[in-house]
PDB file of C-alpha atoms in Angstrom:
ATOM      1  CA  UNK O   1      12.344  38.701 -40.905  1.00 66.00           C
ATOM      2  CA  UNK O   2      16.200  37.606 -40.666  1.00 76.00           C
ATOM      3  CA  UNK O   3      15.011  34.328 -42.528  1.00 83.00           C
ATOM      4  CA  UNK O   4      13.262  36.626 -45.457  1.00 84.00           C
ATOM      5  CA  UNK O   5      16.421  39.096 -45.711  1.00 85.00           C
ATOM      6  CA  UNK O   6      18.620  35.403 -46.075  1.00 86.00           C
ATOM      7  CA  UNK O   7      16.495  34.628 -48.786  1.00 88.00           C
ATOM      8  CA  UNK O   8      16.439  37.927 -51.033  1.00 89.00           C
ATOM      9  CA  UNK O   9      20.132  37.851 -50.060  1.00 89.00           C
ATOM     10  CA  UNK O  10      20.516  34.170 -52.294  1.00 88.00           C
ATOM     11  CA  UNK O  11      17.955  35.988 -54.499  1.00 90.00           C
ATOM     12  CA  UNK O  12      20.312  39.158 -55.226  1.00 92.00           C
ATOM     13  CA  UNK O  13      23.526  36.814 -55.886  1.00 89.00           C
ATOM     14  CA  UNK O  14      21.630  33.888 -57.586  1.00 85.00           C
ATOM     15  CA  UNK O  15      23.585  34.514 -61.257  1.00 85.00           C
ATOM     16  CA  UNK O  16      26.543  33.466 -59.344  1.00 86.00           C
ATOM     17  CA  UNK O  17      25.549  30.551 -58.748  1.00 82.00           C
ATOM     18  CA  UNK O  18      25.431  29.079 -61.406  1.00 77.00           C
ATOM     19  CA  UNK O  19      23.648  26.214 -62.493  1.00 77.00           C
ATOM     20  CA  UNK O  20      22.467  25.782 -58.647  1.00 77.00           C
ATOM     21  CA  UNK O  21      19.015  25.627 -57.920  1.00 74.00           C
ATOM     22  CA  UNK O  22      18.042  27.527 -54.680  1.00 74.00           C
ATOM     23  CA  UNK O  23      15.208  26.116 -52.921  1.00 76.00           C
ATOM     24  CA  UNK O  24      13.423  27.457 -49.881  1.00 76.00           C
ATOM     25  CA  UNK O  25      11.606  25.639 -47.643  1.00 75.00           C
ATOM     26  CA  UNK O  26       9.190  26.946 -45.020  1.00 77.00           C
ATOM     27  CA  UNK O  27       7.343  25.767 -42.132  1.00 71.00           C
ATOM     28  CA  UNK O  28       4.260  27.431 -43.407  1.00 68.00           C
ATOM     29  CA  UNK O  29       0.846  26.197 -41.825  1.00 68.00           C
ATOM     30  CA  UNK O  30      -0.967  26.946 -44.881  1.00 77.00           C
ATOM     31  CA  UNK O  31       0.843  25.868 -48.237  1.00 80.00           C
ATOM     32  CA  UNK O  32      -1.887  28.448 -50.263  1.00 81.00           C
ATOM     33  CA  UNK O  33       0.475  31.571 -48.758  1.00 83.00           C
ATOM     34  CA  UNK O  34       3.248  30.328 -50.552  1.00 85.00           C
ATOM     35  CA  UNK O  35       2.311  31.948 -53.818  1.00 86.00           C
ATOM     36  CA  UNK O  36       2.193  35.225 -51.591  1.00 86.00           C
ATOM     37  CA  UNK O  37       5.672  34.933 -49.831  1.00 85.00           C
ATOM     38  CA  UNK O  38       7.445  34.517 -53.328  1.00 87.00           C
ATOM     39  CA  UNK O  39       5.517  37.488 -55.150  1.00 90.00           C
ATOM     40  CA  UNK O  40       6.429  39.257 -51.625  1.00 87.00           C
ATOM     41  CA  UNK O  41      10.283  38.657 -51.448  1.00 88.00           C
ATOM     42  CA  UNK O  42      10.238  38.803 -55.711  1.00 92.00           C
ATOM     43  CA  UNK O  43      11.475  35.346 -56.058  1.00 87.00           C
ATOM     44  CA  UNK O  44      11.667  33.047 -58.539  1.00 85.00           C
ATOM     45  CA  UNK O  45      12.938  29.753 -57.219  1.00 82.00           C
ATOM     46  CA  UNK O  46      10.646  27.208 -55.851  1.00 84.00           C
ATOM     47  CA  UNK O  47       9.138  27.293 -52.435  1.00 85.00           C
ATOM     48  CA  UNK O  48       7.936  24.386 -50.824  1.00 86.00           C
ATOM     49  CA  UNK O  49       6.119  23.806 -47.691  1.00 86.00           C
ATOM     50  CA  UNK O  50       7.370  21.902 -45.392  1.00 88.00           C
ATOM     51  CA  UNK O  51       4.219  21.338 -42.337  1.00 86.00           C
ATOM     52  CA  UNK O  52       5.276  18.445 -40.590  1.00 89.00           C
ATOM     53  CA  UNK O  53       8.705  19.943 -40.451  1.00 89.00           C
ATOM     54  CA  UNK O  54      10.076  16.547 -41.651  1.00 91.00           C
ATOM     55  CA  UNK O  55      13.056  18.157 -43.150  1.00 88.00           C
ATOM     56  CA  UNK O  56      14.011  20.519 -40.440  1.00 89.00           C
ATOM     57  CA  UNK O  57      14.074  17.233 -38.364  1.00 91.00           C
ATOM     58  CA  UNK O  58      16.361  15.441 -40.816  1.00 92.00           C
ATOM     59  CA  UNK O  59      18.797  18.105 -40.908  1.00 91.00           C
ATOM     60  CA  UNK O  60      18.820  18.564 -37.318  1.00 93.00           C
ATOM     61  CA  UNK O  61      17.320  22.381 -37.115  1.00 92.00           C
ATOM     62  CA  UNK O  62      15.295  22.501 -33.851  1.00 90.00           C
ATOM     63  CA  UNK O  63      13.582  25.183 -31.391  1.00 92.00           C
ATOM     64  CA  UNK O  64      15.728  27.758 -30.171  1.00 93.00           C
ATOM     65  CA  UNK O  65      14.919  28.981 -26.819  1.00 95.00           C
ATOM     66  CA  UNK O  66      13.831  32.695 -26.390  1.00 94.00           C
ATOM     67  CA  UNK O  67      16.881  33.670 -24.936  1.00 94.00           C
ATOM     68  CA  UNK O  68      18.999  32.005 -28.265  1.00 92.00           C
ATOM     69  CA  UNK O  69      16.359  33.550 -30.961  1.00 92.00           C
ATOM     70  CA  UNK O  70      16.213  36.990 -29.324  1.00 92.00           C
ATOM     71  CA  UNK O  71      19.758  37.476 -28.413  1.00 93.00           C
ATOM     72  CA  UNK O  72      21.586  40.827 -28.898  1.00 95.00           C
ATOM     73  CA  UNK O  73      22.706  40.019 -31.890  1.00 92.00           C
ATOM     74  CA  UNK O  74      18.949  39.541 -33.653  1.00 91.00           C
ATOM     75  CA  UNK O  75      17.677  42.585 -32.028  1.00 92.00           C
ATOM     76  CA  UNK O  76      20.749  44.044 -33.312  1.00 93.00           C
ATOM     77  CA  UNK O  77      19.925  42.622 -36.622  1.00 88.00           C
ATOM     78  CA  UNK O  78      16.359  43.681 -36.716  1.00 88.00           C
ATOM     79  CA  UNK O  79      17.596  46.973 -35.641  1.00 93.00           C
ATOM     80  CA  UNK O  80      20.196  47.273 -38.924  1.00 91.00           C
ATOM     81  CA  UNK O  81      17.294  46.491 -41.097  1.00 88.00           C
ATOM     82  CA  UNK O  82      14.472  49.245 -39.646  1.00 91.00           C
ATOM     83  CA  UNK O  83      17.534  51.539 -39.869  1.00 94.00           C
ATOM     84  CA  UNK O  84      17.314  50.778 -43.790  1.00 91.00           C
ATOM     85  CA  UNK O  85      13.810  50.944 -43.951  1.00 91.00           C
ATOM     86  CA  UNK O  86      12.381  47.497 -43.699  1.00 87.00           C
ATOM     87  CA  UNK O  87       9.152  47.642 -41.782  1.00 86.00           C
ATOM     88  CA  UNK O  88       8.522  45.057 -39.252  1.00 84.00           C
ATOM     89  CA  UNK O  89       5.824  43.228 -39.008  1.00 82.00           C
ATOM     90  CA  UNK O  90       3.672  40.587 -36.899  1.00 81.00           C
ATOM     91  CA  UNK O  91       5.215  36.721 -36.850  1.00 81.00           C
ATOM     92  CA  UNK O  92       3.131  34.754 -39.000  1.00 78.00           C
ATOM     93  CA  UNK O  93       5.001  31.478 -37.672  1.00 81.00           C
ATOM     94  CA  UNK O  94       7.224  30.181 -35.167  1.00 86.00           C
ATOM     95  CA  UNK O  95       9.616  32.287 -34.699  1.00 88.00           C
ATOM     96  CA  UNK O  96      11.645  29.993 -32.288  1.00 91.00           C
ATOM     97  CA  UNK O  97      12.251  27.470 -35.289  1.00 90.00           C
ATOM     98  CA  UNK O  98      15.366  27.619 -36.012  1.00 91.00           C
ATOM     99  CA  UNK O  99      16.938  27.339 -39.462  1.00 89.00           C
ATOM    100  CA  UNK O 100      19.040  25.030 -41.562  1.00 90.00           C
ATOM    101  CA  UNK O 101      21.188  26.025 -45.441  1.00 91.00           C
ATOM    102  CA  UNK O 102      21.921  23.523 -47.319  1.00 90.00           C
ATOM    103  CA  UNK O 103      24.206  22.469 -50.164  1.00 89.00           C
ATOM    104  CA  UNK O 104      22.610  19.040 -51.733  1.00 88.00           C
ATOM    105  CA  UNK O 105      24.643  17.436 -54.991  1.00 85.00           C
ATOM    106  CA  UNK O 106      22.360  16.339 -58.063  1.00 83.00           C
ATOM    107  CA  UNK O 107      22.139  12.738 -57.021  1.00 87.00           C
ATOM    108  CA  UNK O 108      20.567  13.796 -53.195  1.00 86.00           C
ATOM    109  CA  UNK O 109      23.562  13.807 -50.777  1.00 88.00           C
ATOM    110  CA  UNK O 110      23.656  16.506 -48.839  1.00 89.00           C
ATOM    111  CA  UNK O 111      27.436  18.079 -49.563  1.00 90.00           C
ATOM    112  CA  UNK O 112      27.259  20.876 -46.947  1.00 92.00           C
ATOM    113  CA  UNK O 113      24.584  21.874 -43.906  1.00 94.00           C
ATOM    114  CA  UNK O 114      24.522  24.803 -42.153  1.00 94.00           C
ATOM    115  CA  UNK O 115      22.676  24.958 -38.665  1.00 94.00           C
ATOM    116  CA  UNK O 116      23.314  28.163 -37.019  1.00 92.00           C
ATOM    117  CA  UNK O 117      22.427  28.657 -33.373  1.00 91.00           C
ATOM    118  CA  UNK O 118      20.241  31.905 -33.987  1.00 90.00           C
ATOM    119  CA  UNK O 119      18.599  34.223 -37.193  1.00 89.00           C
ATOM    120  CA  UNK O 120      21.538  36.281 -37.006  1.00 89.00           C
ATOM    121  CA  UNK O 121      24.266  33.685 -37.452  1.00 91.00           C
ATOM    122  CA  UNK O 122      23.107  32.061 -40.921  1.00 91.00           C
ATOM    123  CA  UNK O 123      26.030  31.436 -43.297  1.00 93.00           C
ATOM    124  CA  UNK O 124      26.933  34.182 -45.759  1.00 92.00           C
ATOM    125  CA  UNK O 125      25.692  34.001 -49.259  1.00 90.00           C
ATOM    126  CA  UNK O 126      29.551  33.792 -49.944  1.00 93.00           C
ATOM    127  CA  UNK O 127      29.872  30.202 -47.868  1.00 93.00           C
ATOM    128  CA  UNK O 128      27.241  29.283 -49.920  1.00 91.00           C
ATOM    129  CA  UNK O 129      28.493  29.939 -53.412  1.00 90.00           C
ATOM    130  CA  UNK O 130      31.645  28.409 -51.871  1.00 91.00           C
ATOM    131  CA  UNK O 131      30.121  25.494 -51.114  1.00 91.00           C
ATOM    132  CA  UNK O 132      28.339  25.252 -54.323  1.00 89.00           C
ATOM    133  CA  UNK O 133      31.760  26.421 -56.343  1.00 89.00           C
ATOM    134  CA  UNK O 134      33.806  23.040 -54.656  1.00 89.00           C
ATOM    135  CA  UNK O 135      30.915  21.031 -55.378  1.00 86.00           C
ATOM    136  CA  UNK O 136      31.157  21.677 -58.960  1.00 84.00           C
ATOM    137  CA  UNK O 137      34.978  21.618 -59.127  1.00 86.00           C
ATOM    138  CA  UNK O 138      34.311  17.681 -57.865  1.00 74.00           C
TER     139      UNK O 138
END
């Protein structure tokens, strides 16, 4: 749930930025969900499935250990969100994947990565527009 409440996040800001292209990629073990997890989270970027996890390996974004993935902070963050009304539900996935943001220029070089060391450290939608803003400016 932190990783779908990151994602409507970019969705809520996504005029700002830009001419940007957010893209999501998932870990999903069946690519025929995907359909479901962007009419879910009302998003209209692309989605792509990412199985073999070949990307997460690239960009260095491993297995947490229980104790990293469920730290105060995450229950803390699950916590925020059932306060607001978000209902939880089952893990679909692994949830001791962690995850990876990045910021990747129009020729494929990856200008910025983000690998935070739990769900409830991923970088601000703000860091990302920042990142995205000095990428423009060259």
């Amino acid at each position: 749930m932190p990783c779908q409440e990151h994602v409507i996040a970019v969705r809520d800001h996504l005029d700002r930025l830009g001419e940007a292209l957010p893209i999501v990629i998932t870990f999903s073990d069946d690519p025929a969900r995907l359909a479901a997890y962007r009419a879910h989270l009302q998003i209209e970027f692309p989605v792509l499935a990412d199985v073999d996890r070949v990307l997460y390996r690239v960009f260095g974004a491993g297995r947490g250990s229980l104790r990293r993935v469920w730290s105060p902070g995450t229950l803390a963050m699950y916590a925020r969100l059932v306060r607001r009304g978000r209902r939880l539900r089952g893990p679909t996935e692994d949830t001791r994947q962690l995850g990876a943001d990045a910021v990747i220029d129009r020729e494929g070089r990856l200008s910025r990565l983000w690998l935070p060391p739990g769900p409830d450290a991923r970088p601000s939608v703000e860091e990302i527009i920042g990142a995205v803003r000095e990428l423009e400016q060259g």
